[in-house]
Every structure is written in C-alpha cells, then in structure tokens.
mmCIF file of N, CA, C and O in Angstrom:
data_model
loop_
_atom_site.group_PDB
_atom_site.id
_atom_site.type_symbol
_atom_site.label_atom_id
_atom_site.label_comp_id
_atom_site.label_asym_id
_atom_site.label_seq_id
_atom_site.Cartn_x
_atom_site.Cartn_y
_atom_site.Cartn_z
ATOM 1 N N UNK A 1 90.239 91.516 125.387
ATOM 2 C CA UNK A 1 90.597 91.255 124.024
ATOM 3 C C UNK A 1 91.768 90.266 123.992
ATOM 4 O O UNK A 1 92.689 90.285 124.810
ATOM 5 N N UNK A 2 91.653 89.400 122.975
ATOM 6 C CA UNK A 2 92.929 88.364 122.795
ATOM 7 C C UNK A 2 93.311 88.463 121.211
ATOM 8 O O UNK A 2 92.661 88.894 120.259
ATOM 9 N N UNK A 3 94.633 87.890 121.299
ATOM 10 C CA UNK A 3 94.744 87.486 119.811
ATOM 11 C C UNK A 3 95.361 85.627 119.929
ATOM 12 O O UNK A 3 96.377 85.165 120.449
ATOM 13 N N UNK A 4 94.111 84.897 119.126
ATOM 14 C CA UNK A 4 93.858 84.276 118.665
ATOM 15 C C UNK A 4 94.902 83.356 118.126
ATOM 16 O O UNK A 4 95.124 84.028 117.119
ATOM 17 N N UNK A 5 95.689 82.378 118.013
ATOM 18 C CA UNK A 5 96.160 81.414 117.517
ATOM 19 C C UNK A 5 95.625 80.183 116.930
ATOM 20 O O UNK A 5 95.036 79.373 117.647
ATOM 21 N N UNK A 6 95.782 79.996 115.741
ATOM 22 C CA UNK A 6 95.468 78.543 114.907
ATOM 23 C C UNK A 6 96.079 77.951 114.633
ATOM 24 O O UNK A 6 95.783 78.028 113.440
ATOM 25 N N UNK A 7 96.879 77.236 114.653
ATOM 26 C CA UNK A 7 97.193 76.655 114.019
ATOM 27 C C UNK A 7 97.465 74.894 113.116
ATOM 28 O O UNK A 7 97.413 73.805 113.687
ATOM 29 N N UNK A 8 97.654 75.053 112.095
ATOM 30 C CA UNK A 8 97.335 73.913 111.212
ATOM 31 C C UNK A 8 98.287 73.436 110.004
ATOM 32 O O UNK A 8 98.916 74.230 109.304
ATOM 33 N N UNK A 9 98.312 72.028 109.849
ATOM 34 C CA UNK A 9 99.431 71.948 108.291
ATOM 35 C C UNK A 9 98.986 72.386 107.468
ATOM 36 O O UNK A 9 99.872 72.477 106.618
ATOM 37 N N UNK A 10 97.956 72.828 107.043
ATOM 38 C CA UNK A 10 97.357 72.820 105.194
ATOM 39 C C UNK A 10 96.976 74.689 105.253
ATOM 40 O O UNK A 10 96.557 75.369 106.190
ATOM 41 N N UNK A 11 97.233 74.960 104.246
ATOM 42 C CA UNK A 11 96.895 76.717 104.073
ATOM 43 C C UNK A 11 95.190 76.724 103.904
ATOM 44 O O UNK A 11 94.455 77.517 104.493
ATOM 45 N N UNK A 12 94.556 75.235 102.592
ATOM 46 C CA UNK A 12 93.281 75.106 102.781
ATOM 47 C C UNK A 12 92.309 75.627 103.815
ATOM 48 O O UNK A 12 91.480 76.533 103.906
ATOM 49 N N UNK A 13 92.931 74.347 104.773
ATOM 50 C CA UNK A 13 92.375 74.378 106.283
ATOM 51 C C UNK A 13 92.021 75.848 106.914
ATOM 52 O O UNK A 13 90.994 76.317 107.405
ATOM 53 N N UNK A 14 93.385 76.380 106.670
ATOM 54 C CA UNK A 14 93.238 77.416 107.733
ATOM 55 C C UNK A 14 92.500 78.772 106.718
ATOM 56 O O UNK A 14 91.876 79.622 107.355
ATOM 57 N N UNK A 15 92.577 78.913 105.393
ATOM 58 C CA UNK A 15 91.357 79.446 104.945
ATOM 59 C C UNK A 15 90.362 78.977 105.439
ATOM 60 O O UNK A 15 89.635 79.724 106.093
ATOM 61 N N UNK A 16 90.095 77.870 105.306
ATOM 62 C CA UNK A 16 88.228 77.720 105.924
ATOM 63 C C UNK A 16 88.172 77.869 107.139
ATOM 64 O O UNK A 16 87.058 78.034 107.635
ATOM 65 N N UNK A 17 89.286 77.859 107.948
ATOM 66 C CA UNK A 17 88.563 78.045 109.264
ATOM 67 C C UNK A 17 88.504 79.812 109.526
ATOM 68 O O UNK A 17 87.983 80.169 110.583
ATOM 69 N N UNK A 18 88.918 80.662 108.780
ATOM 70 C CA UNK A 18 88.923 81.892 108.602
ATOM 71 C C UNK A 18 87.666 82.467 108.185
ATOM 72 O O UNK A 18 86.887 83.181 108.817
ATOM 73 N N UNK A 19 87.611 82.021 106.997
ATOM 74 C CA UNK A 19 86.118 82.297 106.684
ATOM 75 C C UNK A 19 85.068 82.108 107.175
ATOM 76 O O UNK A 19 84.027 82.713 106.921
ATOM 77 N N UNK A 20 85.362 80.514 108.581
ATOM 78 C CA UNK A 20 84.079 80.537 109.510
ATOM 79 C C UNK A 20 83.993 80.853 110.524
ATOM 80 O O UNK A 20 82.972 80.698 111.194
ATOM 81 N N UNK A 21 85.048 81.391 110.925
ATOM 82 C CA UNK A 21 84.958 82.410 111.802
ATOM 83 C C UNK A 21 84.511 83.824 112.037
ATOM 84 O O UNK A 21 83.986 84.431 112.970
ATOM 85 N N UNK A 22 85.040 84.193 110.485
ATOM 86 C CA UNK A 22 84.528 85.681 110.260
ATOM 87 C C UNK A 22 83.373 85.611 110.009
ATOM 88 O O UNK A 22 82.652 86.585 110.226
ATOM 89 N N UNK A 23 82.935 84.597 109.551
ATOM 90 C CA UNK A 23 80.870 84.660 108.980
ATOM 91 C C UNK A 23 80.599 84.400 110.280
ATOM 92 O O UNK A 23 79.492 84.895 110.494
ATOM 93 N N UNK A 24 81.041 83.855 111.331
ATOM 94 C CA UNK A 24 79.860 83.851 112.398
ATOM 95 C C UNK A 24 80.185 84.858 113.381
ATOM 96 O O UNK A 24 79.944 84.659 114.572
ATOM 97 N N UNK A 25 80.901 86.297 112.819
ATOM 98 C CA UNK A 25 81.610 86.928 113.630
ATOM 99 C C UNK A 25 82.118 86.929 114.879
ATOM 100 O O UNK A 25 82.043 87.770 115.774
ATOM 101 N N UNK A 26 82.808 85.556 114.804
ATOM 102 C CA UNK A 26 83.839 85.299 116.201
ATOM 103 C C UNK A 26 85.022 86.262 116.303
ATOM 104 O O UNK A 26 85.377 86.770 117.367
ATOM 105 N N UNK A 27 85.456 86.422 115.426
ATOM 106 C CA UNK A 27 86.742 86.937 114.949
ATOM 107 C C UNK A 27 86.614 88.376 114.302
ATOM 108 O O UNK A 27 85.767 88.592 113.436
ATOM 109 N N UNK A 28 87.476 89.345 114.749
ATOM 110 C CA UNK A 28 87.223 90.702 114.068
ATOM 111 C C UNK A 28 87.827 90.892 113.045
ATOM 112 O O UNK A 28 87.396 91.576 112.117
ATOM 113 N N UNK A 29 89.358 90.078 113.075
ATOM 114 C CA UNK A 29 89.984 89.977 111.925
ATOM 115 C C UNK A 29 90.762 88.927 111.999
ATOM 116 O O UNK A 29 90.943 88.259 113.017
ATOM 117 N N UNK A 30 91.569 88.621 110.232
ATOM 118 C CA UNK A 30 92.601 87.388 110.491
ATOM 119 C C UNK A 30 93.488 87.357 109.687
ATOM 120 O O UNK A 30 93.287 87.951 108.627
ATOM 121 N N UNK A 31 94.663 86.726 109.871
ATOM 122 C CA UNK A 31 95.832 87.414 108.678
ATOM 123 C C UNK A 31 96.448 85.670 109.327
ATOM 124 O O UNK A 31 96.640 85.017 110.353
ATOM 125 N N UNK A 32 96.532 85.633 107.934
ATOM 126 C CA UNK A 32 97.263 83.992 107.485
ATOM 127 C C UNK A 32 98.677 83.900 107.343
ATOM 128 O O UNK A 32 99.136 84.932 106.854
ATOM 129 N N UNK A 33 99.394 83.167 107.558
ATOM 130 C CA UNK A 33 101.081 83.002 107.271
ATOM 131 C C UNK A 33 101.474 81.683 107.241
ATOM 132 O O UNK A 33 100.617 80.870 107.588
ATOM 133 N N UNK A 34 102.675 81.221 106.877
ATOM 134 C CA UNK A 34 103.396 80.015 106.527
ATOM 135 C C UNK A 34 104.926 79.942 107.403
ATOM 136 O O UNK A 34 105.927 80.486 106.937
ATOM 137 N N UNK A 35 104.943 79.407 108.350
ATOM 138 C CA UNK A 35 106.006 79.680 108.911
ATOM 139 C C UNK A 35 107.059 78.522 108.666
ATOM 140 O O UNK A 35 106.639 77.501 108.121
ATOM 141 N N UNK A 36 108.490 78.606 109.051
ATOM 142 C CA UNK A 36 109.157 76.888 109.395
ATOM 143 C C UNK A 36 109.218 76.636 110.847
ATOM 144 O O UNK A 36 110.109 77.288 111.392
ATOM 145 N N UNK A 37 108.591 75.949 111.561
ATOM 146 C CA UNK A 37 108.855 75.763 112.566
ATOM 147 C C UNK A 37 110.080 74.459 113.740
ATOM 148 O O UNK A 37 110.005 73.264 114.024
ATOM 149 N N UNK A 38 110.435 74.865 113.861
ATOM 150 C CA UNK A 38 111.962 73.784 114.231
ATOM 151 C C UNK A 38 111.654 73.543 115.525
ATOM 152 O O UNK A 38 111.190 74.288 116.388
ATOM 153 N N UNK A 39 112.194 71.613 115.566
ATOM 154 C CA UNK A 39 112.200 71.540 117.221
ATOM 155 C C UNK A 39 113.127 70.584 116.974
ATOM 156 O O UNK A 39 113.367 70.141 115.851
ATOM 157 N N UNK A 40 113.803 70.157 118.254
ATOM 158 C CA UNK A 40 114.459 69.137 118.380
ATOM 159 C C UNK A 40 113.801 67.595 118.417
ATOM 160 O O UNK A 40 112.925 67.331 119.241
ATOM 161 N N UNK A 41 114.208 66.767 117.622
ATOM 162 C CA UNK A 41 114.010 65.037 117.708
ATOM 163 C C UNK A 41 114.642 64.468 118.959
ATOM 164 O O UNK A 41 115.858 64.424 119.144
ATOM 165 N N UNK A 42 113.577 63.970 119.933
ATOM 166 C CA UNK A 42 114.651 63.526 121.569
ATOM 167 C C UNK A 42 114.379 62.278 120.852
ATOM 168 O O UNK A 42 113.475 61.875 121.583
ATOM 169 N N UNK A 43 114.496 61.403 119.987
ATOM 170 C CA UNK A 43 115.113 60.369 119.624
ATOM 171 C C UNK A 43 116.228 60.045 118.953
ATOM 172 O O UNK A 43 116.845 58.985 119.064
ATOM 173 N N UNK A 44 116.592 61.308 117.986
ATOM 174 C CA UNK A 44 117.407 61.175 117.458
ATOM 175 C C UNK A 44 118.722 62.500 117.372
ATOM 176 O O UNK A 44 119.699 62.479 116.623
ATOM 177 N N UNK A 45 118.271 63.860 118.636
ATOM 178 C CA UNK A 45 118.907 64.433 118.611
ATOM 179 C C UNK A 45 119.277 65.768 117.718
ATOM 180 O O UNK A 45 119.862 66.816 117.990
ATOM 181 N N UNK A 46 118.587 65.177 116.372
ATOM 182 C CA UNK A 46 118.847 66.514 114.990
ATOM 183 C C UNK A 46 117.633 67.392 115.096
ATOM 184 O O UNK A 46 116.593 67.120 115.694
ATOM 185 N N UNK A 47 117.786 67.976 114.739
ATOM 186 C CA UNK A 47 117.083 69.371 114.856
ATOM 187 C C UNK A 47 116.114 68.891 113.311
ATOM 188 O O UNK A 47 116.645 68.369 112.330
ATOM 189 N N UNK A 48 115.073 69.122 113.390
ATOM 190 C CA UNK A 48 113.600 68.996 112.164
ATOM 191 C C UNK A 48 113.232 69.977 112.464
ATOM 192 O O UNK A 48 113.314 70.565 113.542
ATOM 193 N N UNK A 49 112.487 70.435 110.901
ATOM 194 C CA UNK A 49 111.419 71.532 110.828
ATOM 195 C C UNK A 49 110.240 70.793 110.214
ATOM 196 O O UNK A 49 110.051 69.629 109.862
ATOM 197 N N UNK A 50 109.491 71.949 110.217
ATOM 198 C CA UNK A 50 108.194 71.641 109.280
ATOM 199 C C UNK A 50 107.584 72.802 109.056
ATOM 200 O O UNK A 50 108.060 73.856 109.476
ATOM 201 N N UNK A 51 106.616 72.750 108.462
ATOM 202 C CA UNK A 51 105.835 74.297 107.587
ATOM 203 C C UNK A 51 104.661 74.314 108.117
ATOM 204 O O UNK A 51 103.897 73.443 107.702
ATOM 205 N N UNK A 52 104.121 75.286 109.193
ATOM 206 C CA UNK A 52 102.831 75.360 109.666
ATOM 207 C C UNK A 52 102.427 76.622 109.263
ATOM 208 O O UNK A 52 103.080 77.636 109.020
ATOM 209 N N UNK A 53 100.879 76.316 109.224
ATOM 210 C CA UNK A 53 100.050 77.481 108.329
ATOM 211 C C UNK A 53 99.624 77.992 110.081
ATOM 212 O O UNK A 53 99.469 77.247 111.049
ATOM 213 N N UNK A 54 99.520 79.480 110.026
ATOM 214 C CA UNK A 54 99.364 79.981 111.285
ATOM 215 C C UNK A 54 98.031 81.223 110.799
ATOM 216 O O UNK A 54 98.137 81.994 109.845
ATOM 217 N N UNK A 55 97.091 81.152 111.534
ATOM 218 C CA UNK A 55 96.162 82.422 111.666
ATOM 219 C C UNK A 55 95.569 83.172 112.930
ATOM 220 O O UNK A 55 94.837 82.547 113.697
ATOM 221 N N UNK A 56 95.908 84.656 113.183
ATOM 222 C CA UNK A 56 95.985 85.160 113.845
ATOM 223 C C UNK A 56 94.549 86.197 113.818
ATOM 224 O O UNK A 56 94.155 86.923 112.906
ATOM 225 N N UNK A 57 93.966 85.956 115.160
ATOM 226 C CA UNK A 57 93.088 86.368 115.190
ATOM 227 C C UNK A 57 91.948 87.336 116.612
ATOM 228 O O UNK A 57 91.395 86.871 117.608
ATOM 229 N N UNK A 58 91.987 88.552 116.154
ATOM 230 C CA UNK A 58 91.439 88.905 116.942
ATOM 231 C C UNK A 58 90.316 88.723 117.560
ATOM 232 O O UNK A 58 89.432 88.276 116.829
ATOM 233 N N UNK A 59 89.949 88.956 118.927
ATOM 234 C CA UNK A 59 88.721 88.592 119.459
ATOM 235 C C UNK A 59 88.347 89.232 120.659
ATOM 236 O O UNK A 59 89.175 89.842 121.336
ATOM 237 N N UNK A 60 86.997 89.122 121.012
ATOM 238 C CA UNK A 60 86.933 89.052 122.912
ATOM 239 C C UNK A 60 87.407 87.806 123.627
ATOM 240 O O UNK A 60 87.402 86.778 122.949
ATOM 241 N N UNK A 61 87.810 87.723 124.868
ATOM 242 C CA UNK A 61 88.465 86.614 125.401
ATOM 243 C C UNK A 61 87.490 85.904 125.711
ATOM 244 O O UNK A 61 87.735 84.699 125.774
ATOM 245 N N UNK A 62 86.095 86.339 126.008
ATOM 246 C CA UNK A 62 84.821 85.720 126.328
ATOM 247 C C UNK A 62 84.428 84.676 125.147
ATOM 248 O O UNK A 62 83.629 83.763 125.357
ATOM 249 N N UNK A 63 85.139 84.911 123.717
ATOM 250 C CA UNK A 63 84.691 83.755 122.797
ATOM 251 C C UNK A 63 85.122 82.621 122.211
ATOM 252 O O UNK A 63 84.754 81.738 121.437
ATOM 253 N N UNK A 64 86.646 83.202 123.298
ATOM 254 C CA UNK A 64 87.449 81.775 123.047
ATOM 255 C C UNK A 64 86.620 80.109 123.470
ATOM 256 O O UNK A 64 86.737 78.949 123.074
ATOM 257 N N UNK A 65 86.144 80.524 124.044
ATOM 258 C CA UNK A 65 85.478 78.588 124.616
ATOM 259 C C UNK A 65 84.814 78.424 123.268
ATOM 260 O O UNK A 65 85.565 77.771 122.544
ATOM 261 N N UNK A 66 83.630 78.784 122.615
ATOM 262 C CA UNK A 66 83.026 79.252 121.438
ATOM 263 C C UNK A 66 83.576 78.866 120.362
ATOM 264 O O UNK A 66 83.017 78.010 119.676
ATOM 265 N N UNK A 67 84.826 79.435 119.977
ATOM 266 C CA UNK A 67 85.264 79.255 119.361
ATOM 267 C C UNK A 67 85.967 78.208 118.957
ATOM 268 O O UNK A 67 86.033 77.799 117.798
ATOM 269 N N UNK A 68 86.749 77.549 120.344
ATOM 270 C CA UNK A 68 87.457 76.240 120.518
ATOM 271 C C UNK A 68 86.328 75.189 120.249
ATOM 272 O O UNK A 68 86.609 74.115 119.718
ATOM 273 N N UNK A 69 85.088 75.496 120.607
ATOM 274 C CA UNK A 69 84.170 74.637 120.625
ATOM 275 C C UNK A 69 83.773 74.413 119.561
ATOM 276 O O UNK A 69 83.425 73.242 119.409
ATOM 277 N N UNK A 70 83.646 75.178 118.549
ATOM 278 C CA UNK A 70 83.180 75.009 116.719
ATOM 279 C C UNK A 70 84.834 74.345 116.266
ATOM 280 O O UNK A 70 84.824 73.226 115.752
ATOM 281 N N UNK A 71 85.624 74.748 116.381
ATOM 282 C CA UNK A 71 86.758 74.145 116.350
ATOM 283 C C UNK A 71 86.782 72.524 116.064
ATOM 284 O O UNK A 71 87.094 72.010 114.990
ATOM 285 N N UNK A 72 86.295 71.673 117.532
ATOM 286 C CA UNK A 72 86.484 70.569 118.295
ATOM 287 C C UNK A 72 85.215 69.751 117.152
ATOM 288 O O UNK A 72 85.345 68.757 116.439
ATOM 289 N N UNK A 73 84.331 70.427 117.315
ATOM 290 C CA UNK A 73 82.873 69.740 116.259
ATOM 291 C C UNK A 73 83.677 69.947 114.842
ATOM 292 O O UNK A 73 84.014 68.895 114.297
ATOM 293 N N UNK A 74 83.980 71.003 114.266
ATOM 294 C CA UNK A 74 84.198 70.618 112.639
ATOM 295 C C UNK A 74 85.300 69.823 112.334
ATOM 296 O O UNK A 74 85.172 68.856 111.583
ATOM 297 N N UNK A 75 86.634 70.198 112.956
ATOM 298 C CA UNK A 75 87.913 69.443 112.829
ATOM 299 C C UNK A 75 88.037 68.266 113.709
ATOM 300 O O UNK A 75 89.178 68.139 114.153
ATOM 301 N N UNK A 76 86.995 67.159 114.178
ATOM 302 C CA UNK A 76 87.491 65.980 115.012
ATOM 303 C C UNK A 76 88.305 65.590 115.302
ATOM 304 O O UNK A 76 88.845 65.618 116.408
ATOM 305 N N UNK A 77 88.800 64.803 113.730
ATOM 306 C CA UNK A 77 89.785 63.921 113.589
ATOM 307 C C UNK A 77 91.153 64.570 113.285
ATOM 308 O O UNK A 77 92.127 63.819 113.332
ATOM 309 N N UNK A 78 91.401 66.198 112.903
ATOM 310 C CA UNK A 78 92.233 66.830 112.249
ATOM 311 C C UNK A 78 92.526 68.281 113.433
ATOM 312 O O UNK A 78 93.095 69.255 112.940
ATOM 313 N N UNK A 79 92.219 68.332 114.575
ATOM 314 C CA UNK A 79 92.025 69.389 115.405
ATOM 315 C C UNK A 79 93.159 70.235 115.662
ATOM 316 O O UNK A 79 94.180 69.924 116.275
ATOM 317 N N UNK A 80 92.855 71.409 115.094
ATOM 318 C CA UNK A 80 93.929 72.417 114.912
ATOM 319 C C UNK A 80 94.885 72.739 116.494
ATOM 320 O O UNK A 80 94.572 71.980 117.411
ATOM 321 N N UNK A 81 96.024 73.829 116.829
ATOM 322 C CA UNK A 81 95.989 73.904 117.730
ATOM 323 C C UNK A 81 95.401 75.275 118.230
ATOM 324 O O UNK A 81 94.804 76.135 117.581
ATOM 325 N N UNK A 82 95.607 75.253 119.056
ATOM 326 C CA UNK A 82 94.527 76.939 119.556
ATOM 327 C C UNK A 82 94.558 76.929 120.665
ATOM 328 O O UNK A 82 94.321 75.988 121.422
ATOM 329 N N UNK A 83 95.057 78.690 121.056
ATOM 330 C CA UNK A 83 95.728 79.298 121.839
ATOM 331 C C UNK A 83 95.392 80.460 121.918
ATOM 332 O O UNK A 83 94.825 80.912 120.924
ATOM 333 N N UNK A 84 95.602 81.379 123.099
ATOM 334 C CA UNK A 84 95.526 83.139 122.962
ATOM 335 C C UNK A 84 96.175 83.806 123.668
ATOM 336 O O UNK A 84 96.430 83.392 124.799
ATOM 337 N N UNK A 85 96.650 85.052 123.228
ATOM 338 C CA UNK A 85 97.610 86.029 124.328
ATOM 339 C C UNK A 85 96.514 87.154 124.197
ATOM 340 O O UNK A 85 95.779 87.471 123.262
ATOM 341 N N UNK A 86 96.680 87.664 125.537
ATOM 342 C CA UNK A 86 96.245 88.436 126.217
ATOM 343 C C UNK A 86 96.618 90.155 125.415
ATOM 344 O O UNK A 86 97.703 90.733 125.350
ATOM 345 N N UNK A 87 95.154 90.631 124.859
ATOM 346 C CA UNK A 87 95.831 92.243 123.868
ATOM 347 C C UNK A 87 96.000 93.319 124.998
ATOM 348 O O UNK A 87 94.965 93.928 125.266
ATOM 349 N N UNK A 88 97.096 93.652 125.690
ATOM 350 C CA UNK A 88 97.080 94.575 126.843
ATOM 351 C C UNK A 88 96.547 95.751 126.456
ATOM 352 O O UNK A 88 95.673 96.195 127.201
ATOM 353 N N UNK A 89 96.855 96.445 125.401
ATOM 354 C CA UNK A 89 96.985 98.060 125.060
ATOM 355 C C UNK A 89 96.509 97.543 123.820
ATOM 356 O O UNK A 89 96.985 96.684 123.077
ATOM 357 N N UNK A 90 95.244 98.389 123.725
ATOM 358 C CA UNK A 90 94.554 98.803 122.187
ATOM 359 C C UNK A 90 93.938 100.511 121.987
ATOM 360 O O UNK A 90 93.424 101.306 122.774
ATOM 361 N N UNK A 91 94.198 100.554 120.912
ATOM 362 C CA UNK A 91 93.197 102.287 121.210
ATOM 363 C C UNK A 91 91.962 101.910 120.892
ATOM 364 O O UNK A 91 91.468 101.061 120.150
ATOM 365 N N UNK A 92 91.274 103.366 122.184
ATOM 366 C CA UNK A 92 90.241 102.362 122.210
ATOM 367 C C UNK A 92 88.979 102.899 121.004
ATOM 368 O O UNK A 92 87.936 102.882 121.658
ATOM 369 N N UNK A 93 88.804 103.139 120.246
ATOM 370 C CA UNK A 93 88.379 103.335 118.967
ATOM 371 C C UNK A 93 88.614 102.270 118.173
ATOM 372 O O UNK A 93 87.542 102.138 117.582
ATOM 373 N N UNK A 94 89.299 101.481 117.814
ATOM 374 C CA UNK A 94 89.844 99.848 117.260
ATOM 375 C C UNK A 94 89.190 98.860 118.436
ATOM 376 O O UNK A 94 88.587 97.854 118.061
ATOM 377 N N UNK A 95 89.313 99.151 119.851
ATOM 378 C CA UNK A 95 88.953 98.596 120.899
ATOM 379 C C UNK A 95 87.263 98.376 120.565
ATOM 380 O O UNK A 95 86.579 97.359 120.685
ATOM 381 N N UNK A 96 86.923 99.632 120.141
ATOM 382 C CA UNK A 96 85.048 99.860 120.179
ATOM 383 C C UNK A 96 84.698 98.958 119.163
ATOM 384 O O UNK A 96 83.909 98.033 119.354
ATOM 385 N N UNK A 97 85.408 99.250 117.781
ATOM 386 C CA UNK A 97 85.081 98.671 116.532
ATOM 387 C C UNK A 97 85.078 97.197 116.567
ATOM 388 O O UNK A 97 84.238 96.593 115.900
ATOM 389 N N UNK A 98 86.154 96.407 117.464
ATOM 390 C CA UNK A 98 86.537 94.903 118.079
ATOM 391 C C UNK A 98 85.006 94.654 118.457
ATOM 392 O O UNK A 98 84.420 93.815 117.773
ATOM 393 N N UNK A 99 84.177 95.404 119.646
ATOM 394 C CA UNK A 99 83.230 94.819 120.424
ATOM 395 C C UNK A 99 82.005 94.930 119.639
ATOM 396 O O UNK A 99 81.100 94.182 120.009
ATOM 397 N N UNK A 100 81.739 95.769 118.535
ATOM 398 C CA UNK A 100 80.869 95.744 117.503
ATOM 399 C C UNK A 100 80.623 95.366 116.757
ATOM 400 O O UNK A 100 79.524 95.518 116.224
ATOM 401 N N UNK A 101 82.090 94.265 116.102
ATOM 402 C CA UNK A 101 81.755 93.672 115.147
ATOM 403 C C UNK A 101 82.324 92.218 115.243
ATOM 404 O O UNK A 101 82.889 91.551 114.376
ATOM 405 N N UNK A 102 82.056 91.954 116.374
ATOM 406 C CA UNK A 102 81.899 90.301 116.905
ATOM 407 C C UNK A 102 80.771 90.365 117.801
ATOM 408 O O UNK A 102 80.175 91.266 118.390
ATOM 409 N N UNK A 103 80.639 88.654 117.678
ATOM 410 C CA UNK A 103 79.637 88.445 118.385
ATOM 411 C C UNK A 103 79.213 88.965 119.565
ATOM 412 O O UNK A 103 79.961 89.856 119.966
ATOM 413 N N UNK A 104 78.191 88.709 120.336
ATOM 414 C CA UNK A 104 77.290 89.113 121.471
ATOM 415 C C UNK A 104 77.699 88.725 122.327
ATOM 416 O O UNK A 104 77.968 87.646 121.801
ATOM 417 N N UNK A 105 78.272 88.525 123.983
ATOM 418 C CA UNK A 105 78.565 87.513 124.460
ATOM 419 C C UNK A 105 77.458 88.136 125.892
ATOM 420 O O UNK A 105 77.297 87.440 126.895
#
C-alpha cells in the first residue's frame, strides 16, 4: 500500500485528476489541500513561496506505474508531480477494503 502524491498549481486540475482516478478505481481514496510552499531563489537568495494544490491518495504500490502512466497521456504539456510513501501499518480491515475497491493488478 502507498499514499499517493499529486501534485499541481490549479485546484481545477487536481479535482479532475481525482475524479479520474476514483472512476477508474486506481485510488481508494483522496483528500485535496492548498498548501504555501517555500523554497529558496539560488539567484537571488530571498526566500519565495507559492500555492500548490496537493492530493493525497491511497493505493496499491502495484498501480503506481498505471497511474503515472494515465497521468503522462492526459497532462502532456502540464504534468503534475507524483510521488509515493510507503503505508507501513494499516488495520487490516481498511487494508482488505483498500484491495477491493481498486483495481485488479
């Protein structure tokens, strides 16, 4: 099991990519947020933020390629980023419900 990282500038975006995930049951679930994210400018030294839309998403680790791969075809020119950590400890009743209601692999 993994959880899922998206991320993208537009809240749009990352609704639709939610919704096509869950219709092709890649994803067991997904919970959306707006974060500020800060890094340093190595040109100029000051510290910038910006506002990324983030969706978190559960899965089997087997559907990450799958998933990256519908990813890469719908968003070409606009390609989100995407990532996963490893779910160590789940109970496994939430664990069962995860493998039942995603895809086949």
């Amino acid at each position: 099991m993994i959880l899922g990282y998206i991320i993208v500038n537009k809240k749009k975006q990352a609704k639709e990519i939610a919704q096509l995930l869950l219709a092709q049951n890649l994803i067991y679930s997904a919970s959306i947020s707006t974060k500020k994210v800060f890094s340093k400018n190595l040109k100029t030294g000051e510290i910038d933020y910006e506002k990324q839309t983030i969706i978190e998403g559960k899965t089997k680790a087997l559907l990450f390629s799958t998933i990256n791969e519908i990813l890469r075809v719908t968003y070409r020119t606009n390609m989100p980023l995407f990532y996963a950590v490893p779910i160590i400890y789940m109970d496994e009743e939430q664990t069962q419900s995860l493998r039942n209601q995603t895809a086949k692999v």
